[in-house]
Amino acid sequence: MNEHRVTLNGIQEGQSARVSCLLSTGSMRRRLQDIGLIEGTNITCLQKSPAGDPVAYLIRGAVIALRSEDSSQVVVQYS
């Protein structure tokens, strides 16, 4: 299987990916985990704002908007 690893801010609208790992540390890492970004979680990019930041993602049934600087700390994979 050909898997590609990118950060969350690299997926396009309508694409889905699965969390591989978090690069952030400290309180931001905890915050991302609290909203459901843990290894194996499926995420769908729903909509990018006209300026491209923030982006709305579907995470465990909830729509969450993340800034680019935060989503760049989430490594995902898709095939």
N, CA, C and O atoms as a Maestro MAE file, in Angstrom:
{
 s_m_m2io_version
 :::
 2.0.0
}

f_m_ct {
 s_m_title
 :::
 protein
 m_atom[316] {
  # First column is atom index #
  i_m_mmod_type
  r_m_x_coord
  r_m_y_coord
  r_m_z_coord
  i_m_residue_number
  s_m_chain_name
  s_m_pdb_residue_name
  s_m_pdb_atom_name
  i_m_atomic_number
  :::
  1 25 0.844 -1.169 0.000 1 A "MET " " N  " 7
  2 3 0.000 0.000 0.000 1 A "MET " " CA " 6
  3 2 0.896 1.241 0.000 1 A "MET " " C  " 6
  4 15 1.874 1.299 0.746 1 A "MET " " O  " 8
  5 25 0.575 2.205 -0.811 2 A "ASN " " N  " 7
  6 3 1.350 3.435 -0.913 2 A "ASN " " CA " 6
  7 2 0.762 4.484 0.014 2 A "ASN " " C  " 6
  8 15 -0.278 5.069 -0.288 2 A "ASN " " O  " 8
  9 25 1.420 4.726 1.141 3 A "GLU " " N  " 7
  10 3 0.912 5.699 2.104 3 A "GLU " " CA " 6
  11 2 1.715 6.984 2.012 3 A "GLU " " C  " 6
  12 15 2.930 6.964 1.817 3 A "GLU " " O  " 8
  13 25 1.026 8.082 2.153 4 A "HIS " " N  " 7
  14 3 1.664 9.390 2.113 4 A "HIS " " CA " 6
  15 2 1.518 10.033 3.485 4 A "HIS " " C  " 6
  16 15 0.442 9.999 4.082 4 A "HIS " " O  " 8
  17 25 2.597 10.616 3.979 5 A "ARG " " N  " 7
  18 3 2.548 11.321 5.260 5 A "ARG " " CA " 6
  19 2 2.659 12.815 5.001 5 A "ARG " " C  " 6
  20 15 3.570 13.280 4.316 5 A "ARG " " O  " 8
  21 25 1.731 13.540 5.553 6 A "VAL " " N  " 7
  22 3 1.718 14.996 5.445 6 A "VAL " " CA " 6
  23 2 1.225 15.547 6.780 6 A "VAL " " C  " 6
  24 15 0.806 14.791 7.657 6 A "VAL " " O  " 8
  25 25 1.280 16.857 6.926 7 A "THR " " N  " 7
  26 3 0.674 17.451 8.114 7 A "THR " " CA " 6
  27 2 -0.778 17.783 7.789 7 A "THR " " C  " 6
  28 15 -1.164 17.877 6.623 7 A "THR " " O  " 8
  29 25 -1.561 17.956 8.822 8 A "LEU " " N  " 7
  30 3 -2.996 18.163 8.661 8 A "LEU " " CA " 6
  31 2 -3.307 19.363 7.771 8 A "LEU " " C  " 6
  32 15 -4.278 19.332 7.015 8 A "LEU " " O  " 8
  33 25 -2.508 20.406 7.849 9 A "ASN " " N  " 7
  34 3 -2.780 21.584 7.020 9 A "ASN " " CA " 6
  35 2 -2.477 21.338 5.543 9 A "ASN " " C  " 6
  36 15 -2.728 22.212 4.713 9 A "ASN " " O  " 8
  37 25 -1.944 20.168 5.201 10 A "GLY " " N  " 7
  38 3 -1.638 19.838 3.816 10 A "GLY " " CA " 6
  39 2 -2.739 19.093 3.078 10 A "GLY " " C  " 6
  40 15 -2.629 18.873 1.872 10 A "GLY " " O  " 8
  41 25 -3.807 18.698 3.785 11 A "ILE " " N  " 7
  42 3 -4.883 18.001 3.080 11 A "ILE " " CA " 6
  43 2 -5.885 19.014 2.537 11 A "ILE " " C  " 6
  44 15 -6.059 20.096 3.097 11 A "ILE " " O  " 8
  45 25 -6.529 18.654 1.455 12 A "GLN " " N  " 7
  46 3 -7.454 19.553 0.761 12 A "GLN " " CA " 6
  47 2 -8.898 19.316 1.199 12 A "GLN " " C  " 6
  48 15 -9.216 18.298 1.812 12 A "GLN " " O  " 8
  49 25 -9.763 20.275 0.872 13 A "GLU " " N  " 7
  50 3 -11.185 20.140 1.187 13 A "GLU " " CA " 6
  51 2 -11.721 18.829 0.625 13 A "GLU " " C  " 6
  52 15 -11.448 18.479 -0.523 13 A "GLU " " O  " 8
  53 25 -12.480 18.113 1.436 14 A "GLY " " N  " 7
  54 3 -13.080 16.857 1.020 14 A "GLY " " CA " 6
  55 2 -12.199 15.646 1.257 14 A "GLY " " C  " 6
  56 15 -12.689 14.518 1.203 14 A "GLY " " O  " 8
  57 25 -10.919 15.841 1.517 15 A "GLN " " N  " 7
  58 3 -10.018 14.717 1.767 15 A "GLN " " CA " 6
  59 2 -10.093 14.283 3.220 15 A "GLN " " C  " 6
  60 15 -10.369 15.083 4.115 15 A "GLN " " O  " 8
  61 25 -9.843 13.009 3.433 16 A "SER " " N  " 7
  62 3 -9.791 12.460 4.788 16 A "SER " " CA " 6
  63 2 -8.414 11.879 5.032 16 A "SER " " C  " 6
  64 15 -7.725 11.458 4.104 16 A "SER " " O  " 8
  65 25 -8.028 11.864 6.286 17 A "ALA " " N  " 7
  66 3 -6.725 11.322 6.675 17 A "ALA " " CA " 6
  67 2 -6.852 10.779 8.092 17 A "ALA " " C  " 6
  68 15 -7.870 10.967 8.759 17 A "ALA " " O  " 8
  69 25 -5.794 10.101 8.538 18 A "ARG " " N  " 7
  70 3 -5.776 9.507 9.874 18 A "ARG " " CA " 6
  71 2 -4.563 10.054 10.620 18 A "ARG " " C  " 6
  72 15 -3.474 10.146 10.053 18 A "ARG " " O  " 8
  73 25 -4.744 10.414 11.876 19 A "VAL " " N  " 7
  74 3 -3.654 10.976 12.677 19 A "VAL " " CA " 6
  75 2 -2.578 9.914 12.903 19 A "VAL " " C  " 6
  76 15 -2.872 8.792 13.313 19 A "VAL " " O  " 8
  77 25 -1.323 10.288 12.628 20 A "SER " " N  " 7
  78 3 -0.182 9.421 12.910 20 A "SER " " CA " 6
  79 2 0.466 9.801 14.237 20 A "SER " " C  " 6
  80 15 0.715 8.951 15.091 20 A "SER " " O  " 8
  81 25 0.735 11.111 14.391 21 A "CYS " " N  " 7
  82 3 1.348 11.579 15.629 21 A "CYS " " CA " 6
  83 2 1.219 13.094 15.735 21 A "CYS " " C  " 6
  84 15 0.884 13.780 14.769 21 A "CYS " " O  " 8
  85 25 1.492 13.592 16.930 22 A "LEU " " N  " 7
  86 3 1.488 15.036 17.176 22 A "LEU " " CA " 6
  87 2 2.923 15.493 17.386 22 A "LEU " " C  " 6
  88 15 3.693 14.848 18.097 22 A "LEU " " O  " 8
  89 25 3.274 16.607 16.763 23 A "LEU " " N  " 7
  90 3 4.615 17.160 16.911 23 A "LEU " " CA " 6
  91 2 4.679 18.196 18.027 23 A "LEU " " C  " 6
  92 15 5.761 18.502 18.526 23 A "LEU " " O  " 8
  93 25 3.544 18.729 18.416 24 A "SER " " N  " 7
  94 3 3.513 19.776 19.439 24 A "SER " " CA " 6
  95 2 3.784 19.183 20.821 24 A "SER " " C  " 6
  96 15 3.670 17.976 21.039 24 A "SER " " O  " 8
  97 25 4.145 20.071 21.742 25 A "THR " " N  " 7
  98 3 4.429 19.651 23.114 25 A "THR " " CA " 6
  99 2 3.653 20.546 24.081 25 A "THR " " C  " 6
  100 15 3.044 21.539 23.681 25 A "THR " " O  " 8
  101 25 3.689 20.179 25.330 26 A "GLY " " N  " 7
  102 3 3.109 21.014 26.373 26 A "GLY " " CA " 6
  103 2 1.604 21.183 26.290 26 A "GLY " " C  " 6
  104 15 0.872 20.247 25.966 26 A "GLY " " O  " 8
  105 25 1.156 22.399 26.589 27 A "SER " " N  " 7
  106 3 -0.281 22.657 26.671 27 A "SER " " CA " 6
  107 2 -0.975 22.533 25.317 27 A "SER " " C  " 6
  108 15 -2.132 22.118 25.255 27 A "SER " " O  " 8
  109 25 -0.285 22.886 24.232 28 A "MET " " N  " 7
  110 3 -0.916 22.752 22.909 28 A "MET " " CA " 6
  111 2 -1.119 21.285 22.566 28 A "MET " " C  " 6
  112 15 -2.145 20.933 21.984 28 A "MET " " O  " 8
  113 25 -0.187 20.435 22.902 29 A "ARG " " N  " 7
  114 3 -0.350 18.995 22.662 29 A "ARG " " CA " 6
  115 2 -1.581 18.490 23.411 29 A "ARG " " C  " 6
  116 15 -2.398 17.758 22.853 29 A "ARG " " O  " 8
  117 25 -1.706 18.881 24.663 30 A "ARG " " N  " 7
  118 3 -2.841 18.455 25.485 30 A "ARG " " CA " 6
  119 2 -4.151 18.962 24.895 30 A "ARG " " C  " 6
  120 15 -5.149 18.240 24.877 30 A "ARG " " O  " 8
  121 25 -4.149 20.176 24.422 31 A "ARG " " N  " 7
  122 3 -5.350 20.762 23.820 31 A "ARG " " CA " 6
  123 2 -5.780 19.986 22.578 31 A "ARG " " C  " 6
  124 15 -6.963 19.696 22.398 31 A "ARG " " O  " 8
  125 25 -4.820 19.652 21.728 32 A "LEU " " N  " 7
  126 3 -5.128 18.882 20.516 32 A "LEU " " CA " 6
  127 2 -5.665 17.496 20.884 32 A "LEU " " C  " 6
  128 15 -6.596 16.999 20.250 32 A "LEU " " O  " 8
  129 25 -5.083 16.884 21.896 33 A "GLN " " N  " 7
  130 3 -5.571 15.579 22.340 33 A "GLN " " CA " 6
  131 2 -6.986 15.690 22.906 33 A "GLN " " C  " 6
  132 15 -7.813 14.804 22.690 33 A "GLN " " O  " 8
  133 25 -7.262 16.766 23.621 34 A "ASP " " N  " 7
  134 3 -8.585 16.962 24.212 34 A "ASP " " CA " 6
  135 2 -9.692 17.091 23.169 34 A "ASP " " C  " 6
  136 15 -10.836 16.718 23.431 34 A "ASP " " O  " 8
  137 25 -9.357 17.624 21.975 35 A "ILE " " N  " 7
  138 3 -10.386 17.732 20.933 35 A "ILE " " CA " 6
  139 2 -10.458 16.472 20.070 35 A "ILE " " C  " 6
  140 15 -11.186 16.436 19.078 35 A "ILE " " O  " 8
  141 25 -9.700 15.438 20.450 36 A "GLY " " N  " 7
  142 3 -9.813 14.150 19.777 36 A "GLY " " CA " 6
  143 2 -8.703 13.818 18.808 36 A "GLY " " C  " 6
  144 15 -8.783 12.810 18.106 36 A "GLY " " O  " 8
  145 25 -7.669 14.637 18.751 37 A "LEU " " N  " 7
  146 3 -6.568 14.358 17.829 37 A "LEU " " CA " 6
  147 2 -5.557 13.429 18.493 37 A "LEU " " C  " 6
  148 15 -4.535 13.862 19.025 37 A "LEU " " O  " 8
  149 25 -5.877 12.141 18.443 38 A "ILE " " N  " 7
  150 3 -4.973 11.122 18.954 38 A "ILE " " CA " 6
  151 2 -4.698 10.133 17.827 38 A "ILE " " C  " 6
  152 15 -5.432 10.093 16.840 38 A "ILE " " O  " 8
  153 25 -3.657 9.347 17.970 39 A "GLU " " N  " 7
  154 3 -3.257 8.412 16.924 39 A "GLU " " CA " 6
  155 2 -4.422 7.522 16.496 39 A "GLU " " C  " 6
  156 15 -5.102 6.920 17.327 39 A "GLU " " O  " 8
  157 25 -4.636 7.454 15.188 40 A "GLY " " N  " 7
  158 3 -5.692 6.607 14.637 40 A "GLY " " CA " 6
  159 2 -7.003 7.325 14.364 40 A "GLY " " C  " 6
  160 15 -7.886 6.758 13.721 40 A "GLY " " O  " 8
  161 25 -7.153 8.558 14.834 41 A "THR " " N  " 7
  162 3 -8.395 9.305 14.618 41 A "THR " " CA " 6
  163 2 -8.522 9.717 13.156 41 A "THR " " C  " 6
  164 15 -7.575 10.233 12.563 41 A "THR " " O  " 8
  165 25 -9.692 9.487 12.583 42 A "ASN " " N  " 7
  166 3 -9.960 9.923 11.210 42 A "ASN " " CA " 6
  167 2 -10.418 11.373 11.210 42 A "ASN " " C  " 6
  168 15 -11.195 11.792 12.067 42 A "ASN " " O  " 8
  169 25 -9.926 12.131 10.238 43 A "ILE " " N  " 7
  170 3 -10.240 13.556 10.117 43 A "ILE " " CA " 6
  171 2 -10.607 13.847 8.676 43 A "ILE " " C  " 6
  172 15 -9.977 13.330 7.753 43 A "ILE " " O  " 8
  173 25 -11.627 14.675 8.476 44 A "THR " " N  " 7
  174 3 -12.008 15.132 7.142 44 A "THR " " CA " 6
  175 2 -11.895 16.651 7.097 44 A "THR " " C  " 6
  176 15 -12.382 17.343 7.991 44 A "THR " " O  " 8
  177 25 -11.259 17.160 6.066 45 A "CYS " " N  " 7
  178 3 -11.173 18.603 5.861 45 A "CYS " " CA " 6
  179 2 -12.485 19.047 5.227 45 A "CYS " " C  " 6
  180 15 -12.795 18.660 4.100 45 A "CYS " " O  " 8
  181 25 -13.250 19.850 5.941 46 A "LEU " " N  " 7
  182 3 -14.562 20.259 5.452 46 A "LEU " " CA " 6
  183 2 -14.507 21.529 4.615 46 A "LEU " " C  " 6
  184 15 -15.050 21.577 3.511 46 A "LEU " " O  " 8
  185 25 -13.853 22.553 5.141 47 A "GLN " " N  " 7
  186 3 -13.879 23.839 4.440 47 A "GLN " " CA " 6
  187 2 -12.732 24.712 4.887 47 A "GLN " " C  " 6
  188 15 -12.436 24.824 6.077 47 A "GLN " " O  " 8
  189 25 -12.087 25.335 3.905 48 A "LYS " " N  " 7
  190 3 -11.041 26.305 4.197 48 A "LYS " " CA " 6
  191 2 -11.643 27.693 4.077 48 A "LYS " " C  " 6
  192 15 -12.455 27.949 3.188 48 A "LYS " " O  " 8
  193 25 -11.250 28.585 4.966 49 A "SER " " N  " 7
  194 3 -11.751 29.960 4.885 49 A "SER " " CA " 6
  195 2 -11.167 30.620 3.639 49 A "SER " " C  " 6
  196 15 -10.160 30.148 3.111 49 A "SER " " O  " 8
  197 25 -11.779 31.699 3.162 50 A "PRO " " N  " 7
  198 3 -11.277 32.356 1.950 50 A "PRO " " CA " 6
  199 2 -9.787 32.722 2.036 50 A "PRO " " C  " 6
  200 15 -9.073 32.659 1.036 50 A "PRO " " O  " 8
  201 25 -9.329 33.098 3.221 51 A "ALA " " N  " 7
  202 3 -7.913 33.432 3.392 51 A "ALA " " CA " 6
  203 2 -7.062 32.185 3.637 51 A "ALA " " C  " 6
  204 15 -5.834 32.267 3.657 51 A "ALA " " O  " 8
  205 25 -7.711 31.028 3.823 52 A "GLY " " N  " 7
  206 3 -6.990 29.781 4.037 52 A "GLY " " CA " 6
  207 2 -6.713 29.457 5.491 52 A "GLY " " C  " 6
  208 15 -6.133 28.414 5.789 52 A "GLY " " O  " 8
  209 25 -7.115 30.330 6.400 53 A "ASP " " N  " 7
  210 3 -6.839 30.112 7.807 53 A "ASP " " CA " 6
  211 2 -7.925 30.790 8.635 53 A "ASP " " C  " 6
  212 15 -8.086 32.000 8.476 53 A "ASP " " O  " 8
  213 25 -8.664 30.143 9.482 54 A "PRO " " N  " 7
  214 3 -8.554 28.743 9.882 54 A "PRO " " CA " 6
  215 2 -9.253 27.796 8.902 54 A "PRO " " C  " 6
  216 15 -9.850 28.219 7.912 54 A "PRO " " O  " 8
  217 25 -9.157 26.517 9.211 55 A "VAL " " N  " 7
  218 3 -9.776 25.473 8.396 55 A "VAL " " CA " 6
  219 2 -10.701 24.652 9.292 55 A "VAL " " C  " 6
  220 15 -10.362 24.348 10.436 55 A "VAL " " O  " 8
  221 25 -11.870 24.296 8.764 56 A "ALA " " N  " 7
  222 3 -12.837 23.480 9.516 56 A "ALA " " CA " 6
  223 2 -12.603 21.997 9.209 56 A "ALA " " C  " 6
  224 15 -12.537 21.589 8.049 56 A "ALA " " O  " 8
  225 25 -12.483 21.213 10.267 57 A "TYR " " N  " 7
  226 3 -12.268 19.768 10.154 57 A "TYR " " CA " 6
  227 2 -13.367 19.028 10.894 57 A "TYR " " C  " 6
  228 15 -13.877 19.511 11.905 57 A "TYR " " O  " 8
  229 25 -13.730 17.857 10.392 58 A "LEU " " N  " 7
  230 3 -14.655 16.970 11.089 58 A "LEU " " CA " 6
  231 2 -13.803 15.980 11.873 58 A "LEU " " C  " 6
  232 15 -13.079 15.168 11.297 58 A "LEU " " O  " 8
  233 25 -13.905 16.064 13.205 59 A "ILE " " N  " 7
  234 3 -13.101 15.231 14.091 59 A "ILE " " CA " 6
  235 2 -14.033 14.558 15.086 59 A "ILE " " C  " 6
  236 15 -14.627 15.227 15.932 59 A "ILE " " O  " 8
  237 25 -14.166 13.243 14.990 60 A "ARG " " N  " 7
  238 3 -15.008 12.473 15.909 60 A "ARG " " CA " 6
  239 2 -16.418 13.031 16.031 60 A "ARG " " C  " 6
  240 15 -16.966 13.110 17.130 60 A "ARG " " O  " 8
  241 25 -17.008 13.419 14.895 61 A "GLY " " N  " 7
  242 3 -18.383 13.886 14.872 61 A "GLY " " CA " 6
  243 2 -18.574 15.360 15.180 61 A "GLY " " C  " 6
  244 15 -19.701 15.853 15.138 61 A "GLY " " O  " 8
  245 25 -17.506 16.069 15.485 62 A "ALA " " N  " 7
  246 3 -17.591 17.500 15.789 62 A "ALA " " CA " 6
  247 2 -16.820 18.295 14.738 62 A "ALA " " C  " 6
  248 15 -15.785 17.851 14.243 62 A "ALA " " O  " 8
  249 25 -17.341 19.478 14.406 63 A "VAL " " N  " 7
  250 3 -16.635 20.362 13.484 63 A "VAL " " CA " 6
  251 2 -15.748 21.281 14.312 63 A "VAL " " C  " 6
  252 15 -16.226 22.014 15.178 63 A "VAL " " O  " 8
  253 25 -14.450 21.231 14.033 64 A "ILE " " N  " 7
  254 3 -13.457 21.998 14.776 64 A "ILE " " CA " 6
  255 2 -12.661 22.857 13.794 64 A "ILE " " C  " 6
  256 15 -12.197 22.363 12.767 64 A "ILE " " O  " 8
  257 25 -12.506 24.132 14.109 65 A "ALA " " N  " 7
  258 3 -11.690 25.029 13.288 65 A "ALA " " CA " 6
  259 2 -10.305 25.126 13.914 65 A "ALA " " C  " 6
  260 15 -10.168 25.408 15.104 65 A "ALA " " O  " 8
  261 25 -9.281 24.888 13.101 66 A "LEU " " N  " 7
  262 3 -7.903 24.966 13.576 66 A "LEU " " CA " 6
  263 2 -7.109 25.955 12.741 66 A "LEU " " C  " 6
  264 15 -7.281 26.044 11.525 66 A "LEU " " O  " 8
  265 25 -6.242 26.693 13.408 67 A "ARG " " N  " 7
  266 3 -5.336 27.587 12.701 67 A "ARG " " CA " 6
  267 2 -4.236 26.768 12.045 67 A "ARG " " C  " 6
  268 15 -3.930 25.655 12.475 67 A "ARG " " O  " 8
  269 25 -3.655 27.323 11.015 68 A "SER " " N  " 7
  270 3 -2.600 26.638 10.275 68 A "SER " " CA " 6
  271 2 -1.415 26.288 11.167 68 A "SER " " C  " 6
  272 15 -0.843 25.206 11.039 68 A "SER " " O  " 8
  273 25 -1.043 27.187 12.064 69 A "GLU " " N  " 7
  274 3 0.107 26.921 12.932 69 A "GLU " " CA " 6
  275 2 -0.142 25.728 13.850 69 A "GLU " " C  " 6
  276 15 0.802 25.041 14.240 69 A "GLU " " O  " 8
  277 25 -1.404 25.476 14.198 70 A "ASP " " N  " 7
  278 3 -1.728 24.317 15.036 70 A "ASP " " CA " 6
  279 2 -1.855 23.043 14.209 70 A "ASP " " C  " 6
  280 15 -1.354 21.990 14.603 70 A "ASP " " O  " 8
  281 25 -2.526 23.138 13.061 71 A "SER " " N  " 7
  282 3 -2.715 21.941 12.237 71 A "SER " " CA " 6
  283 2 -1.396 21.465 11.617 71 A "SER " " C  " 6
  284 15 -1.287 20.305 11.220 71 A "SER " " O  " 8
  285 25 -0.409 22.334 11.532 72 A "SER " " N  " 7
  286 3 0.897 21.918 10.996 72 A "SER " " CA " 6
  287 2 1.648 21.034 11.980 72 A "SER " " C  " 6
  288 15 2.677 20.457 11.628 72 A "SER " " O  " 8
  289 25 1.153 20.920 13.201 73 A "GLN " " N  " 7
  290 3 1.780 20.087 14.227 73 A "GLN " " CA " 6
  291 2 1.170 18.689 14.307 73 A "GLN " " C  " 6
  292 15 1.550 17.886 15.159 73 A "GLN " " O  " 8
  293 25 0.220 18.404 13.411 74 A "VAL " " N  " 7
  294 3 -0.462 17.109 13.395 74 A "VAL " " CA " 6
  295 2 -0.040 16.348 12.131 74 A "VAL " " C  " 6
  296 15 -0.369 16.752 11.016 74 A "VAL " " O  " 8
  297 25 0.694 15.241 12.318 75 A "VAL " " N  " 7
  298 3 1.113 14.419 11.178 75 A "VAL " " CA " 6
  299 2 0.006 13.417 10.880 75 A "VAL " " C  " 6
  300 15 -0.462 12.706 11.769 75 A "VAL " " O  " 8
  301 25 -0.405 13.372 9.612 76 A "VAL " " N  " 7
  302 3 -1.482 12.468 9.194 76 A "VAL " " CA " 6
  303 2 -0.986 11.589 8.049 76 A "VAL " " C  " 6
  304 15 0.042 11.859 7.430 76 A "VAL " " O  " 8
  305 25 -1.731 10.553 7.795 77 A "GLN " " N  " 7
  306 3 -1.418 9.707 6.633 77 A "GLN " " CA " 6
  307 2 -2.702 9.379 5.906 77 A "GLN " " C  " 6
  308 15 -3.763 9.242 6.516 77 A "GLN " " O  " 8
  309 25 -2.597 9.256 4.620 78 A "TYR " " N  " 7
  310 3 -3.721 8.824 3.792 78 A "TYR " " CA " 6
  311 2 -3.172 8.003 2.655 78 A "TYR " " C  " 6
  312 15 -1.987 8.079 2.331 78 A "TYR " " O  " 8
  313 25 -4.043 7.214 2.047 79 A "SER " " N  " 7
  314 3 -3.570 6.356 0.950 79 A "SER " " CA " 6
  315 2 -4.294 6.683 -0.331 79 A "SER " " C  " 6
  316 15 -4.031 6.065 -1.363 79 A "SER " " O  " 8
  :::
 }
 m_bond[315] {
  # First column is bond index #
  i_m_from
  i_m_to
  i_m_order
  :::
  1 1 2 1
  2 2 3 1
  3 3 4 2
  4 3 5 1
  5 5 6 1
  6 6 7 1
  7 7 8 2
  8 7 9 1
  9 9 10 1
  10 10 11 1
  11 11 12 2
  12 11 13 1
  13 13 14 1
  14 14 15 1
  15 15 16 2
  16 15 17 1
  17 17 18 1
  18 18 19 1
  19 19 20 2
  20 19 21 1
  21 21 22 1
  22 22 23 1
  23 23 24 2
  24 23 25 1
  25 25 26 1
  26 26 27 1
  27 27 28 2
  28 27 29 1
  29 29 30 1
  30 30 31 1
  31 31 32 2
  32 31 33 1
  33 33 34 1
  34 34 35 1
  35 35 36 2
  36 35 37 1
  37 37 38 1
  38 38 39 1
  39 39 40 2
  40 39 41 1
  41 41 42 1
  42 42 43 1
  43 43 44 2
  44 43 45 1
  45 45 46 1
  46 46 47 1
  47 47 48 2
  48 47 49 1
  49 49 50 1
  50 50 51 1
  51 51 52 2
  52 51 53 1
  53 53 54 1
  54 54 55 1
  55 55 56 2
  56 55 57 1
  57 57 58 1
  58 58 59 1
  59 59 60 2
  60 59 61 1
  61 61 62 1
  62 62 63 1
  63 63 64 2
  64 63 65 1
  65 65 66 1
  66 66 67 1
  67 67 68 2
  68 67 69 1
  69 69 70 1
  70 70 71 1
  71 71 72 2
  72 71 73 1
  73 73 74 1
  74 74 75 1
  75 75 76 2
  76 75 77 1
  77 77 78 1
  78 78 79 1
  79 79 80 2
  80 79 81 1
  81 81 82 1
  82 82 83 1
  83 83 84 2
  84 83 85 1
  85 85 86 1
  86 86 87 1
  87 87 88 2
  88 87 89 1
  89 89 90 1
  90 90 91 1
  91 91 92 2
  92 91 93 1
  93 93 94 1
  94 94 95 1
  95 95 96 2
  96 95 97 1
  97 97 98 1
  98 98 99 1
  99 99 100 2
  100 99 101 1
  101 101 102 1
  102 102 103 1
  103 103 104 2
  104 103 105 1
  105 105 106 1
  106 106 107 1
  107 107 108 2
  108 107 109 1
  109 109 110 1
  110 110 111 1
  111 111 112 2
  112 111 113 1
  113 113 114 1
  114 114 115 1
  115 115 116 2
  116 115 117 1
  117 117 118 1
  118 118 119 1
  119 119 120 2
  120 119 121 1
  121 121 122 1
  122 122 123 1
  123 123 124 2
  124 123 125 1
  125 125 126 1
  126 126 127 1
  127 127 128 2
  128 127 129 1
  129 129 130 1
  130 130 131 1
  131 131 132 2
  132 131 133 1
  133 133 134 1
  134 134 135 1
  135 135 136 2
  136 135 137 1
  137 137 138 1
  138 138 139 1
  139 139 140 2
  140 139 141 1
  141 141 142 1
  142 142 143 1
  143 143 144 2
  144 143 145 1
  145 145 146 1
  146 146 147 1
  147 147 148 2
  148 147 149 1
  149 149 150 1
  150 150 151 1
  151 151 152 2
  152 151 153 1
  153 153 154 1
  154 154 155 1
  155 155 156 2
  156 155 157 1
  157 157 158 1
  158 158 159 1
  159 159 160 2
  160 159 161 1
  161 161 162 1
  162 162 163 1
  163 163 164 2
  164 163 165 1
  165 165 166 1
  166 166 167 1
  167 167 168 2
  168 167 169 1
  169 169 170 1
  170 170 171 1
  171 171 172 2
  172 171 173 1
  173 173 174 1
  174 174 175 1
  175 175 176 2
  176 175 177 1
  177 177 178 1
  178 178 179 1
  179 179 180 2
  180 179 181 1
  181 181 182 1
  182 182 183 1
  183 183 184 2
  184 183 185 1
  185 185 186 1
  186 186 187 1
  187 187 188 2
  188 187 189 1
  189 189 190 1
  190 190 191 1
  191 191 192 2
  192 191 193 1
  193 193 194 1
  194 194 195 1
  195 195 196 2
  196 195 197 1
  197 197 198 1
  198 198 199 1
  199 199 200 2
  200 199 201 1
  201 201 202 1
  202 202 203 1
  203 203 204 2
  204 203 205 1
  205 205 206 1
  206 206 207 1
  207 207 208 2
  208 207 209 1
  209 209 210 1
  210 210 211 1
  211 211 212 2
  212 211 213 1
  213 213 214 1
  214 214 215 1
  215 215 216 2
  216 215 217 1
  217 217 218 1
  218 218 219 1
  219 219 220 2
  220 219 221 1
  221 221 222 1
  222 222 223 1
  223 223 224 2
  224 223 225 1
  225 225 226 1
  226 226 227 1
  227 227 228 2
  228 227 229 1
  229 229 230 1
  230 230 231 1
  231 231 232 2
  232 231 233 1
  233 233 234 1
  234 234 235 1
  235 235 236 2
  236 235 237 1
  237 237 238 1
  238 238 239 1
  239 239 240 2
  240 239 241 1
  241 241 242 1
  242 242 243 1
  243 243 244 2
  244 243 245 1
  245 245 246 1
  246 246 247 1
  247 247 248 2
  248 247 249 1
  249 249 250 1
  250 250 251 1
  251 251 252 2
  252 251 253 1
  253 253 254 1
  254 254 255 1
  255 255 256 2
  256 255 257 1
  257 257 258 1
  258 258 259 1
  259 259 260 2
  260 259 261 1
  261 261 262 1
  262 262 263 1
  263 263 264 2
  264 263 265 1
  265 265 266 1
  266 266 267 1
  267 267 268 2
  268 267 269 1
  269 269 270 1
  270 270 271 1
  271 271 272 2
  272 271 273 1
  273 273 274 1
  274 274 275 1
  275 275 276 2
  276 275 277 1
  277 277 278 1
  278 278 279 1
  279 279 280 2
  280 279 281 1
  281 281 282 1
  282 282 283 1
  283 283 284 2
  284 283 285 1
  285 285 286 1
  286 286 287 1
  287 287 288 2
  288 287 289 1
  289 289 290 1
  290 290 291 1
  291 291 292 2
  292 291 293 1
  293 293 294 1
  294 294 295 1
  295 295 296 2
  296 295 297 1
  297 297 298 1
  298 298 299 1
  299 299 300 2
  300 299 301 1
  301 301 302 1
  302 302 303 1
  303 303 304 2
  304 303 305 1
  305 305 306 1
  306 306 307 1
  307 307 308 2
  308 307 309 1
  309 309 310 1
  310 310 311 1
  311 311 312 2
  312 311 313 1
  313 313 314 1
  314 314 315 1
  315 315 316 2
  :::
 }
}
